[in-house]
Coordinates of C-alpha atoms in Angstrom, one line a residue:
Chain A
M1 CA 14.4 0.1 -35.8
K2 CA 11.6 -2.0 -37.2
G3 CA 9.0 -0.4 -39.4
A4 CA 5.6 0.6 -38.1
K5 CA 3.5 -2.4 -37.2
P6 CA -0.2 -2.5 -36.8
M7 CA -0.3 -4.6 -33.6
I8 CA 2.2 -4.7 -30.8
S9 CA 5.1 -6.9 -31.9
K10 CA 6.6 -9.4 -29.5
P11 CA 10.0 -8.6 -27.8
Q12 CA 12.6 -10.5 -29.8
K13 CA 15.3 -11.8 -27.5
R14 CA 15.2 -15.1 -25.6
I15 CA 17.0 -16.0 -22.5
S16 CA 19.8 -18.5 -22.4
Q17 CA 18.9 -22.1 -23.3
K18 CA 21.0 -23.3 -20.4
A19 CA 18.2 -21.8 -18.2
L20 CA 16.3 -25.1 -19.0
T21 CA 19.1 -27.1 -17.3
V22 CA 19.2 -24.9 -14.3
W23 CA 15.4 -24.9 -13.8
R24 CA 15.3 -28.7 -14.2
I25 CA 18.0 -29.1 -11.6
S26 CA 16.2 -26.8 -9.2
G27 CA 13.0 -28.8 -10.0
V28 CA 14.9 -31.9 -9.0
I29 CA 16.0 -30.3 -5.7
T30 CA 12.6 -29.1 -4.8
S31 CA 11.1 -32.5 -5.7
L32 CA 13.6 -34.2 -3.4
I33 CA 12.7 -32.0 -0.6
G34 CA 9.0 -32.5 -1.4
W35 CA 9.5 -36.2 -1.3
L36 CA 11.1 -36.1 2.1
I37 CA 8.2 -34.1 3.5
T38 CA 5.7 -36.4 1.8
A39 CA 7.5 -39.5 3.2
A40 CA 7.5 -38.0 6.7
A41 CA 3.8 -37.1 6.4
V42 CA 2.8 -40.5 5.1
F43 CA 4.8 -42.1 7.9
L44 CA 3.0 -40.0 10.5
L45 CA -0.4 -40.6 8.9
H46 CA 0.3 -44.3 9.1
I47 CA 1.4 -44.2 12.8
F48 CA -1.6 -42.2 13.9
D49 CA -3.9 -44.5 11.9
L50 CA -5.4 -41.7 9.8
P51 CA -7.5 -42.6 6.7
G52 CA -5.4 -44.0 3.9
W53 CA -6.8 -41.8 1.1
I54 CA -4.9 -38.8 2.5
S55 CA -1.7 -40.7 1.9
I56 CA -2.7 -41.7 -1.5
I57 CA -3.5 -38.1 -2.5
L58 CA -0.1 -37.1 -1.1
I59 CA 1.7 -39.8 -3.1
V60 CA -0.1 -38.9 -6.3
L61 CA 0.9 -35.3 -5.8
A62 CA 4.5 -36.4 -5.1
V63 CA 4.5 -38.1 -8.5
I64 CA 2.8 -35.3 -10.5
F65 CA 4.8 -32.4 -9.0
P66 CA 8.2 -33.5 -10.3
V67 CA 6.9 -34.3 -13.7
L68 CA 5.5 -30.8 -14.0
H69 CA 8.5 -29.0 -12.4
I70 CA 11.3 -31.0 -14.0
F71 CA 9.9 -31.6 -17.5
L72 CA 6.9 -29.5 -18.4
F73 CA 7.2 -26.1 -16.7
P74 CA 10.8 -25.4 -17.5
T75 CA 10.2 -25.9 -21.2
L76 CA 7.0 -23.9 -21.3
R77 CA 8.6 -21.1 -19.2
W78 CA 11.6 -20.9 -21.4
K79 CA 9.5 -20.8 -24.5
S80 CA 7.3 -18.0 -23.0
W81 CA 10.2 -15.8 -22.0
R82 CA 11.1 -12.9 -24.3
Y83 CA 12.8 -9.6 -23.6
E84 CA 14.1 -6.6 -25.4
V85 CA 16.3 -3.8 -24.1
R86 CA 16.1 -0.8 -26.3
E87 CA 17.5 2.7 -25.9
E88 CA 14.3 4.1 -24.4
E89 CA 12.6 1.2 -22.8
I90 CA 12.8 -2.3 -21.5
E91 CA 10.1 -4.8 -22.5
L92 CA 9.5 -8.2 -20.9
E93 CA 7.2 -11.0 -21.8
E94 CA 6.6 -14.1 -19.8
G95 CA 4.0 -16.4 -18.3
I96 CA 2.8 -20.0 -18.9
F97 CA -0.8 -19.7 -18.1
V98 CA -1.1 -15.9 -17.7
K99 CA 0.9 -14.0 -20.3
T100 CA 2.4 -10.8 -18.9
R101 CA 3.9 -8.0 -20.9
T102 CA 5.8 -5.3 -19.0
L103 CA 7.0 -2.0 -20.2
V104 CA 9.6 0.0 -18.3
P105 CA 10.8 3.3 -19.7
M106 CA 14.6 3.8 -19.4
V107 CA 14.0 7.2 -17.7
R108 CA 12.2 5.4 -14.8
V109 CA 15.1 3.0 -14.1
Q110 CA 16.8 3.7 -10.8
H111 CA 19.4 1.0 -10.7
V112 CA 20.3 -2.4 -12.2
D113 CA 21.6 -5.5 -10.4
T114 CA 22.9 -8.8 -11.6
N115 CA 22.2 -11.8 -9.3
Q116 CA 23.9 -15.2 -9.4
G117 CA 23.0 -18.1 -7.2
P118 CA 25.2 -21.2 -6.9
L119 CA 23.4 -23.0 -9.6
L120 CA 23.4 -20.1 -12.0
R121 CA 27.1 -19.6 -11.3
K122 CA 27.9 -23.1 -12.1
Y123 CA 26.4 -22.7 -15.5
K124 CA 27.9 -19.2 -16.0
L125 CA 24.5 -17.6 -16.0
A126 CA 23.2 -14.5 -14.1
S127 CA 19.8 -12.8 -13.8
V128 CA 19.4 -9.1 -14.3
V129 CA 17.1 -7.1 -11.9
V130 CA 15.9 -3.7 -13.1
H131 CA 14.6 -1.4 -10.3
T132 CA 12.3 1.5 -10.8
A133 CA 11.2 3.7 -7.9
A134 CA 8.2 1.5 -7.4
T135 CA 8.8 -1.9 -9.0
A136 CA 11.5 -4.5 -9.7
H137 CA 11.7 -6.6 -12.8
T138 CA 13.9 -9.7 -13.2
I139 CA 15.2 -11.2 -16.4
P140 CA 16.3 -14.6 -15.3
A141 CA 19.2 -16.7 -16.6
L142 CA 21.2 -14.8 -19.1
E143 CA 24.7 -15.7 -20.1
E144 CA 27.1 -14.1 -17.6
T145 CA 28.7 -11.9 -20.2
E146 CA 25.5 -10.8 -21.7
A147 CA 24.1 -10.0 -18.2
E148 CA 27.1 -7.9 -17.5
E149 CA 26.8 -6.1 -20.8
L150 CA 23.1 -5.5 -20.3
R151 CA 23.7 -4.1 -16.8
F152 CA 26.3 -1.8 -18.1
F153 CA 24.1 -0.7 -21.0
I154 CA 21.0 -0.1 -18.9
S155 CA 22.8 1.8 -16.2
K156 CA 24.5 4.0 -18.7
L157 CA 21.3 4.8 -20.4
A158 CA 19.4 5.3 -17.2
R159 CA 22.0 7.8 -16.1
V160 CA 21.7 9.8 -19.3
A161 CA 18.0 9.9 -19.0
E162 CA 18.0 11.6 -15.5
E163 CA 14.7 13.2 -14.8
D164 CA 12.3 14.6 -17.4
V165 CA 9.8 14.8 -14.6
Chain B
M1 CA 24.4 29.0 13.5
S2 CA 23.1 28.0 16.9
K3 CA 24.0 26.2 20.0
P4 CA 22.7 22.7 20.7
K5 CA 19.2 23.0 22.1
R6 CA 17.1 20.6 24.0
L7 CA 13.5 19.9 23.4
H8 CA 10.9 21.2 25.9
P9 CA 11.1 19.1 29.1
I10 CA 7.6 17.9 28.3
A11 CA 9.3 15.7 25.7
S12 CA 10.5 13.4 28.5
V13 CA 6.9 12.8 29.5
L14 CA 6.0 12.1 25.9
S15 CA 8.7 9.6 25.4
A16 CA 8.0 7.9 28.8
G17 CA 4.4 7.8 27.7
K18 CA 5.4 6.0 24.5
G19 CA 7.3 3.4 26.5
L20 CA 4.4 3.0 29.0
K21 CA 2.0 2.4 26.1
K22 CA 3.9 -0.7 25.1
L23 CA 3.9 -1.9 28.7
L24 CA 0.2 -1.3 29.3
F25 CA -1.2 -4.6 28.4
P26 CA 1.5 -6.8 30.0
L27 CA 1.1 -4.7 33.2
I28 CA -2.7 -5.0 33.2
A29 CA -2.4 -8.7 32.6
L30 CA 0.2 -9.0 35.4
I31 CA -1.9 -7.1 37.9
I32 CA -5.1 -9.0 37.2
S33 CA -3.4 -12.4 37.3
G34 CA -1.4 -11.5 40.4
G35 CA -4.5 -9.9 42.1
S36 CA -6.5 -13.1 41.8
E37 CA -4.0 -15.0 43.9
G38 CA -4.2 -13.2 47.2
K39 CA -3.0 -10.0 48.8
I40 CA 0.7 -10.6 48.9
S41 CA 1.0 -11.5 45.3
L42 CA -1.1 -8.5 44.4
L43 CA 1.3 -6.2 46.3
I44 CA 4.3 -7.8 44.6
T45 CA 2.8 -7.3 41.1
L46 CA 1.8 -3.7 42.0
A47 CA 5.4 -3.1 43.1
I48 CA 6.7 -4.6 39.9
S49 CA 4.4 -2.4 37.9
L50 CA 5.5 0.7 39.9
V51 CA 9.1 -0.1 39.2
A52 CA 8.4 -0.5 35.5
V53 CA 6.6 2.9 35.4
I54 CA 9.5 4.6 37.3
I55 CA 12.1 3.1 35.0
S56 CA 10.3 4.2 31.9
L57 CA 10.0 7.7 33.4
I58 CA 13.7 7.7 34.1
I59 CA 14.5 6.6 30.6
G60 CA 12.2 9.3 29.3
V61 CA 14.1 11.9 31.2
I62 CA 17.5 10.6 30.1
S63 CA 16.4 10.4 26.5
W64 CA 15.2 14.0 26.8
L65 CA 18.6 15.0 28.3
R66 CA 20.5 13.3 25.5
Y67 CA 18.4 14.7 22.7
T68 CA 19.8 17.9 21.3
Y69 CA 19.3 19.7 18.0
R70 CA 21.0 22.6 16.4
F71 CA 21.2 24.4 13.1
E72 CA 24.7 24.4 11.7
E73 CA 26.2 24.8 8.2
D74 CA 22.8 24.6 6.6
E75 CA 22.0 21.4 8.3
L76 CA 19.7 20.3 11.0
R77 CA 21.9 18.3 13.4
I78 CA 20.4 16.0 15.9
E79 CA 22.1 13.9 18.5
Y80 CA 20.2 11.4 20.6
G81 CA 20.1 7.9 22.0
V82 CA 20.1 6.5 25.5
F83 CA 22.1 3.3 25.0
V84 CA 23.4 3.9 21.5
R85 CA 24.4 7.4 20.8
Q86 CA 23.3 8.6 17.4
K87 CA 24.0 11.6 15.3
R88 CA 21.9 12.6 12.4
Y89 CA 22.7 15.5 10.1
I90 CA 20.0 16.5 7.6
P91 CA 20.9 19.2 5.0
F92 CA 18.0 21.7 4.8
E93 CA 17.8 21.5 1.0
R94 CA 17.2 17.8 1.3
I95 CA 14.2 18.2 3.5
Q96 CA 11.1 17.3 1.5
S97 CA 8.4 18.1 3.9
I98 CA 7.8 19.3 7.4
N99 CA 4.8 18.1 9.2
L100 CA 3.5 19.8 12.4
T101 CA 1.3 18.1 15.0
E102 CA -0.1 19.5 18.2
G103 CA -1.3 16.9 20.5
L104 CA -3.1 17.8 23.7
L105 CA 0.1 18.0 25.8
Q106 CA 1.8 20.1 23.2
Q107 CA -1.2 22.5 23.0
M108 CA -1.2 23.0 26.8
F109 CA 2.4 24.3 26.6
G110 CA 2.2 26.1 23.3
L111 CA 4.5 23.5 21.7
V112 CA 4.4 21.6 18.5
K113 CA 5.8 18.3 17.3
V114 CA 7.9 18.6 14.1
Q115 CA 8.3 15.6 11.8
I116 CA 10.9 16.1 9.1
E117 CA 10.9 13.9 6.0
T118 CA 13.5 13.6 3.3
A119 CA 13.0 11.8 0.0
G120 CA 14.0 8.4 1.3
G121 CA 10.9 6.7 2.4
G122 CA 11.5 4.6 5.5
E123 CA 9.7 3.2 8.5
E124 CA 9.6 6.5 10.3
A125 CA 10.1 10.2 9.6
E126 CA 13.8 11.0 9.3
A127 CA 13.7 13.2 12.3
V128 CA 11.0 13.8 15.0
L129 CA 11.3 16.8 17.3
S130 CA 8.5 15.8 19.7
A131 CA 8.2 19.1 21.6
V132 CA 9.6 22.4 20.4
S133 CA 8.4 25.9 20.7
K134 CA 6.3 27.3 17.8
D135 CA 9.0 29.8 17.1
D136 CA 11.7 27.2 16.7
A137 CA 9.3 25.2 14.4
K138 CA 8.9 28.3 12.3
L139 CA 12.7 28.8 12.3
I140 CA 13.2 25.4 10.8
Q141 CA 10.6 26.0 8.2
Q142 CA 12.2 29.2 7.3
Y143 CA 15.7 27.7 7.1
V144 CA 14.3 25.1 4.7
T145 CA 12.6 27.6 2.4
V146 CA 15.7 29.7 2.4
A147 CA 17.9 26.7 1.6
K148 CA 15.6 25.7 -1.2
T149 CA 14.7 29.0 -2.8
G150 CA 17.5 31.2 -1.8
E151 CA 15.1 33.9 -0.8
N152 CA 14.9 35.2 2.6
H153 CA 11.4 36.3 3.5
E154 CA 9.6 36.3 6.9
L155 CA 7.2 33.4 7.4
K156 CA 3.8 34.4 8.4
D157 CA 1.9 32.8 11.3
E158 CA -0.7 31.4 8.9
P159 CA 0.6 29.9 5.7
E160 CA 0.0 32.3 2.9
G161 CA -1.6 31.1 -0.3
Q162 CA -4.9 30.4 -1.9
I163 CA -7.4 28.3 -0.1
V164 CA -8.3 25.2 -2.0
F165 CA -10.7 23.6 0.3
S166 CA -12.1 24.1 3.7
I167 CA -14.5 21.7 5.3
S168 CA -18.0 23.0 6.2
V169 CA -20.1 21.7 9.1
P170 CA -22.6 19.8 6.9
E171 CA -19.7 18.3 5.0
L172 CA -18.1 17.2 8.3
M173 CA -21.4 15.6 9.3
I174 CA -21.7 13.7 6.0
L175 CA -18.1 12.6 6.2
S176 CA -18.6 11.2 9.7
L177 CA -21.9 9.6 9.1
T178 CA -20.7 7.8 6.0
S179 CA -17.3 6.8 7.2
G180 CA -16.5 3.1 7.6
G181 CA -15.2 3.7 11.1
V182 CA -17.7 1.5 12.8
G183 CA -15.9 -1.7 11.7
V184 CA -12.7 -0.3 13.1
V185 CA -14.2 0.5 16.5
I186 CA -15.8 -2.9 16.7
S187 CA -12.6 -4.8 15.7
A188 CA -10.6 -2.6 18.2
A189 CA -13.0 -3.6 20.9
I190 CA -12.8 -7.2 20.0
A191 CA -9.0 -7.0 19.9
F192 CA -9.0 -5.4 23.3
L193 CA -11.3 -8.0 24.8
S194 CA -9.3 -10.9 23.4
Q195 CA -6.2 -9.5 25.0
L196 CA -7.9 -10.0 28.3
D197 CA -9.1 -13.4 27.2
D198 CA -7.3 -15.2 30.0
F199 CA -8.7 -13.2 32.8
I200 CA -12.4 -12.7 32.1
P201 CA -14.3 -16.0 32.4
Y202 CA -16.0 -15.7 29.0
K203 CA -17.1 -19.3 29.1
K204 CA -19.1 -18.7 32.3
I205 CA -20.5 -15.4 31.2
F206 CA -21.5 -16.7 27.8
G207 CA -22.9 -19.9 29.2
D208 CA -25.2 -17.9 31.4
L209 CA -25.9 -15.5 28.6
E210 CA -26.8 -18.3 26.2
K211 CA -29.4 -19.6 28.6
W212 CA -30.8 -16.2 29.1
A213 CA -30.7 -15.3 25.5
V214 CA -32.7 -18.2 24.4
H215 CA -35.6 -16.8 26.4
N216 CA -34.9 -13.2 25.5
I217 CA -34.2 -13.1 21.8
I218 CA -35.6 -9.6 21.5
A219 CA -33.5 -8.3 24.4
L220 CA -30.5 -9.9 22.8
A221 CA -31.2 -8.2 19.5
F222 CA -31.6 -5.0 21.4
L223 CA -28.2 -5.5 23.1
V224 CA -26.5 -6.1 19.8
F225 CA -28.2 -3.1 18.4
I226 CA -27.0 -0.9 21.3
G227 CA -23.5 -2.3 20.8
F228 CA -23.4 -1.3 17.2
F229 CA -25.0 2.0 17.9
L230 CA -22.3 2.8 20.5
A231 CA -19.6 1.8 18.1
W232 CA -21.1 4.0 15.5
V233 CA -21.3 7.0 17.8
I234 CA -17.7 6.6 18.9
S235 CA -16.5 6.4 15.3
L236 CA -18.6 9.4 14.5
A237 CA -16.9 11.4 17.2
V238 CA -13.5 10.2 16.3
T239 CA -13.9 11.2 12.6
M240 CA -15.3 14.5 13.6
L241 CA -12.4 15.3 15.9
K242 CA -9.9 14.2 13.3
Y243 CA -11.3 16.1 10.3
A244 CA -12.7 19.2 12.1
N245 CA -11.1 22.4 10.6
F246 CA -9.9 20.5 7.6
N247 CA -8.2 23.0 5.4
V248 CA -6.1 22.9 2.3
I249 CA -3.9 25.8 1.2
K250 CA -1.8 26.0 -2.0
T251 CA 1.3 28.0 -1.7
E252 CA 3.8 28.5 -4.5
K253 CA 5.3 25.1 -4.3
D254 CA 3.4 23.1 -1.7
L255 CA 0.0 22.0 -0.6
I256 CA -0.5 22.6 3.1
I257 CA -3.1 20.5 4.8
S258 CA -4.2 21.3 8.3
Q259 CA -6.8 19.4 10.3
G260 CA -7.9 18.2 13.7
L261 CA -9.5 19.6 16.9
L262 CA -7.9 17.9 19.8
E263 CA -4.8 16.9 17.9
K264 CA -4.0 19.5 15.3
K265 CA -1.9 18.5 12.3
Q266 CA -0.3 20.3 9.5
I267 CA 1.1 18.4 6.6
T268 CA 3.2 20.0 3.8
I269 CA 3.3 18.3 0.4
P270 CA 5.6 19.6 -2.3
L271 CA 3.6 19.8 -5.6
K272 CA 6.6 18.2 -7.3
R273 CA 6.3 15.0 -5.3
I274 CA 2.7 14.3 -6.2
Q275 CA 2.6 11.1 -8.3
A276 CA -1.1 10.5 -8.8
I277 CA -4.5 11.5 -7.7
R278 CA -6.9 9.0 -6.3
I279 CA -10.7 9.4 -6.0
S280 CA -12.4 6.8 -3.9
E281 CA -16.1 6.3 -3.2
N282 CA -17.6 3.9 -0.8
I283 CA -21.1 2.7 -1.7
I284 CA -23.0 5.0 0.5
R285 CA -21.0 8.1 -0.5
Q286 CA -21.3 7.1 -4.1
M287 CA -25.1 7.0 -3.8
L288 CA -25.1 10.5 -2.3
G289 CA -22.7 11.7 -5.0
Y290 CA -19.8 12.2 -2.7
A291 CA -16.2 11.0 -2.8
T292 CA -12.8 11.2 -1.1
V293 CA -9.8 12.5 -2.9
S294 CA -6.3 11.6 -1.8
I295 CA -2.8 12.2 -3.1
V296 CA -0.2 9.5 -3.9
S297 CA 3.0 11.2 -2.8
A298 CA 6.5 9.9 -3.2
G299 CA 8.5 9.7 0.0
G300 CA 7.0 10.0 3.4
S301 CA 7.1 7.5 6.2
T302 CA 5.4 4.1 6.0
A303 CA 5.1 3.5 9.7
N304 CA 1.7 4.9 10.0
E305 CA -0.8 3.5 7.5
E306 CA -3.2 6.4 8.3
E307 CA -0.6 9.0 7.6
S308 CA 0.7 7.5 4.4
K309 CA -2.5 8.2 2.6
V310 CA -2.6 11.9 2.3
I311 CA -6.2 12.9 2.1
L312 CA -6.7 16.0 0.1
L313 CA -10.4 16.4 0.1
P314 CA -12.0 14.2 2.8
I315 CA -15.5 14.7 1.4
V316 CA -16.5 16.4 -1.7
R317 CA -19.2 16.3 -4.3
V318 CA -17.9 14.3 -7.3
K319 CA -19.1 17.1 -9.6
E320 CA -17.0 19.7 -7.9
I321 CA -13.7 17.8 -7.8
A322 CA -12.5 19.0 -11.2
S323 CA -13.3 22.6 -10.6
L324 CA -11.8 22.6 -7.1
L325 CA -8.5 21.1 -8.2
K326 CA -8.2 22.8 -11.6
E327 CA -6.1 25.6 -10.3
P328 CA -3.9 23.9 -7.7
L329 CA -3.2 20.9 -9.9
P330 CA -3.4 22.0 -13.5
D331 CA -1.6 19.0 -14.8
Y332 CA -4.6 16.7 -14.0
Q333 CA -7.6 16.3 -16.1
L334 CA -10.1 15.2 -13.5
E335 CA -13.3 14.9 -15.6
P336 CA -12.5 11.7 -17.5
A337 CA -14.6 10.3 -20.2
L338 CA -14.2 6.7 -19.3
S339 CA -14.6 3.8 -21.7
S340 CA -15.8 0.7 -20.0
A341 CA -15.1 -3.0 -20.4
P342 CA -16.8 -4.7 -23.3
K343 CA -20.1 -6.5 -22.8
R344 CA -18.7 -10.0 -23.0
A345 CA -16.5 -9.2 -20.0
R346 CA -19.5 -9.1 -17.7
R347 CA -20.0 -12.8 -17.8
R348 CA -16.4 -13.3 -16.7
Y349 CA -16.8 -10.8 -13.8
I350 CA -19.8 -12.8 -12.6
L351 CA -18.2 -16.2 -13.1
R352 CA -15.2 -15.2 -11.2
I353 CA -17.3 -14.6 -8.1
W354 CA -19.4 -17.7 -8.7
Y355 CA -16.4 -20.0 -8.8
I356 CA -15.9 -19.0 -5.2
V357 CA -19.4 -18.6 -4.0
L358 CA -21.2 -21.6 -5.7
P359 CA -19.2 -24.3 -3.9
I360 CA -19.9 -22.6 -0.6
V361 CA -23.6 -22.4 -1.3
A362 CA -23.7 -26.0 -2.5
A363 CA -21.8 -27.1 0.7
A364 CA -24.1 -25.1 2.9
I365 CA -27.3 -26.5 1.3
F366 CA -25.8 -30.0 1.4
F367 CA -24.9 -29.8 5.1
F368 CA -27.6 -27.6 6.6
Q369 CA -30.4 -28.4 4.2
T370 CA -33.3 -25.9 4.7
W371 CA -31.1 -23.4 6.6
G372 CA -28.5 -23.7 4.0
F373 CA -30.7 -22.0 1.5
F374 CA -30.0 -18.8 3.4
S375 CA -26.5 -18.9 1.7
L376 CA -28.3 -18.0 -1.5
I377 CA -28.2 -14.5 -0.1
I378 CA -24.4 -14.6 -0.5
L379 CA -24.9 -15.6 -4.1
V380 CA -27.2 -12.7 -4.8
V381 CA -25.0 -10.2 -3.0
G382 CA -21.9 -11.6 -4.8
T383 CA -23.5 -11.4 -8.2
W384 CA -24.6 -7.8 -7.5
W385 CA -21.1 -7.0 -6.4
A386 CA -19.7 -8.6 -9.6
I387 CA -22.0 -6.5 -11.8
L388 CA -21.0 -3.3 -9.9
K389 CA -17.3 -4.2 -10.4
Y390 CA -18.0 -4.7 -14.1
N391 CA -19.9 -1.5 -14.4
D392 CA -17.1 0.5 -12.7
A393 CA -14.2 -0.9 -14.6
G394 CA -13.0 1.8 -17.0
W395 CA -10.1 3.6 -18.5
S396 CA -9.4 6.8 -20.3
L397 CA -6.4 8.4 -22.1
E398 CA -5.6 12.0 -22.3
Q399 CA -2.6 13.5 -24.0
Q400 CA -0.4 13.1 -20.9
Q401 CA -2.6 11.2 -18.5
L402 CA -3.9 7.7 -17.9
C403 CA -7.0 7.3 -15.8
L404 CA -8.0 3.8 -14.5
R405 CA -11.0 2.9 -12.5
S406 CA -11.9 -0.3 -10.7
R407 CA -13.7 -1.4 -7.6
T408 CA -12.7 -3.7 -4.8
I409 CA -15.1 -2.7 -2.1
N410 CA -14.8 1.0 -2.8
R411 CA -14.8 2.4 -6.2
T412 CA -11.3 3.8 -7.0
T413 CA -10.3 6.1 -9.8
V414 CA -6.6 6.9 -10.2
F415 CA -5.3 9.6 -12.4
M416 CA -1.6 9.2 -13.4
P417 CA 0.4 11.5 -15.5
R418 CA 2.4 9.6 -18.2
K419 CA 5.7 10.8 -16.8
R420 CA 4.8 9.5 -13.3
I421 CA 4.0 6.0 -14.3
Q422 CA 6.9 3.8 -13.3
S423 CA 5.9 0.7 -15.3
L424 CA 3.0 -0.7 -17.2
K425 CA 1.9 -4.3 -17.4
L426 CA -0.6 -6.1 -19.5
R427 CA -1.7 -9.6 -18.7
E428 CA -3.7 -12.2 -20.6
S429 CA -4.8 -15.5 -19.0
Y430 CA -5.6 -18.3 -21.3
F431 CA -9.3 -17.7 -21.0
Q432 CA -8.9 -14.0 -21.5
Q433 CA -6.8 -14.6 -24.6
R434 CA -9.6 -16.7 -26.2
Q435 CA -12.0 -13.8 -25.8
G436 CA -9.7 -11.0 -26.8
L437 CA -9.6 -9.5 -23.3
G438 CA -6.8 -8.6 -21.0
T439 CA -5.8 -7.0 -17.7
L440 CA -4.1 -3.7 -17.4
E441 CA -1.9 -2.7 -14.5
A442 CA -0.1 0.5 -13.8
F443 CA 2.4 1.4 -11.1
V444 CA 3.3 4.7 -9.6
K445 CA 5.8 5.5 -6.8
S446 CA 4.5 6.2 -3.4
G447 CA 5.9 6.5 0.1
A448 CA 3.8 3.6 1.3
G449 CA 1.7 0.9 -0.5
D450 CA -1.3 1.8 -2.7
S451 CA 0.9 2.5 -5.7
W452 CA -0.8 0.1 -8.0
I453 CA -4.1 -0.2 -9.9
A454 CA -5.3 -2.9 -12.1
V455 CA -8.4 -3.1 -14.4
V456 CA -9.5 -6.6 -15.4
D457 CA -11.0 -7.7 -18.7
L458 CA -10.7 -4.7 -20.9
E459 CA -10.8 -5.0 -24.7
R460 CA -7.4 -6.2 -26.0
S461 CA -7.2 -3.4 -28.6
D462 CA -7.9 -0.8 -25.9
I463 CA -5.1 -2.1 -23.7
Q464 CA -2.8 -2.1 -26.7
K465 CA -3.8 1.5 -27.3
V466 CA -2.7 2.4 -23.7
Y467 CA 0.5 0.3 -24.2
Q468 CA 1.4 2.2 -27.3
W469 CA 0.6 5.5 -25.7
Y470 CA 3.0 4.6 -22.9
S471 CA 5.8 3.2 -25.1
R472 CA 8.2 5.9 -26.3
E473 CA 9.3 4.0 -29.2
R474 CA 6.0 2.7 -30.3
Q475 CA 4.7 6.2 -30.4
R476 CA 7.6 7.2 -32.6
E477 CA 6.8 4.3 -34.9
L478 CA 3.2 5.5 -35.1
S479 CA 4.1 9.1 -35.8
S480 CA 6.8 8.4 -38.4

């Protein structure tokens, strides 16, 4: 492995770059739904003659939200995502505003799933979900083949490492 | 091994009672609303209620008739179900724990309720035999020990082993006096009254009361006081009944906890299944130097919040915990030398509270003027709480154990062996990052909730120390 380092080194691997596209598309979809709801709300506010500033706030939000969720957040999120699966442990790092680093020892892994929604499937991506007895950890948007390999790799190691309890 | 057996007939009453409990409120509501509309409708509603009661009695009897259990091929085999017939076979060696409860009804007939749990946590215990003779209960216990250990020895009436803890009368008094049960009683009373909302003319009562109260502030204060006092007495009695005769015994492989006066309970916890030890202190107990020690155990049922927390020592002097548990739980080092959060974290603890409280105070002063200044009390209390939280935050590392302490309302200290920690998380928000601070979270497995603890705003280098300690590969890097 790597030589001894004084501080904790970051996990090395990144998730698939296609994740950006998927996240942007899902941002577009949520924005569309958001707009529909906003439109309905503004319409109702108008009918019931409620103060105009509420509508203005709603419309401003309806403009800001898509900008964040289609352009800004996917990029930041992708940049922040790192993971590493080694023989003895899995390490994840993520988070835009709050950076979270998670460590899961291989011996604690109970089972591994791969998930694939319609969007992920279209782009040949999949997420890997690692379950321990108490927690679940998701690595989103990996290349399909890589996800499969990872699942196989983890479940093999997890089986070897039965219980040292 | 044995023929199918039925439970004691009293089980039919028990299961009918369970059904009736669910019907209680609707029936009361029905009778009250029907009764207010004249004699005939009262009769009709009474008739409906009677029919409901009879039906649940009949269902109770049928479910008793259908419920059989037997011991066969090293399995406990249960068949039951009124509408849907079910069969459940549980191999003895898979049984994790057997809990015995004697409610009032069971005690009258010398019976016992047996709850059988396997490793799978779930809503309820895997099997509940609601009324069996004590001999049969013993038989099940014996089968299980034989299946697990392969040894065949007679089970004694009283579980054999070394006594870990046995509650004394003064301890029981302190426990009851300092329990937070008052709030529970009051909220239960409120919930009960609000159920009857539609039938009691609160508006009228309170309207009159208001007029009266304006003239009799002292009398009102007195009434409120009486109400609180009653709630407190009730909660006192409930706690005493529940924890009377509390007793912990350690056998070779299990901890056996028995407790209760009216309802006697016996819980068995395999030592192997213990995931962590949790010490919690509410403010009053902390001031008196007392604490409650509970066990985080894997498996067990989640249906009952109360039962999922296995209390090991309901009340104990903090100083004595380590010596009491040294022998039964040698893996735990319960006298931690905690390191606390750095000085600069205190400001963040206080600010976090102020972000929430200051706007409220500002709004209160803005809207209520002079009276609004009373909201400053919240600010003082909040700040005090924040400082308490800061003082209590702490961590310590032993060779094979991580100990974390933090306070929400109560101060909680959790002891986790390294091999029981399921995953570890460190978090840094933007502001924490700037100050070289971070949040540490650790997860252990438990049958129900409470499997997680976080300590906020620790020194980053400290957190990394813990991280390295937990990481198998980092440790190797260090040692090589």
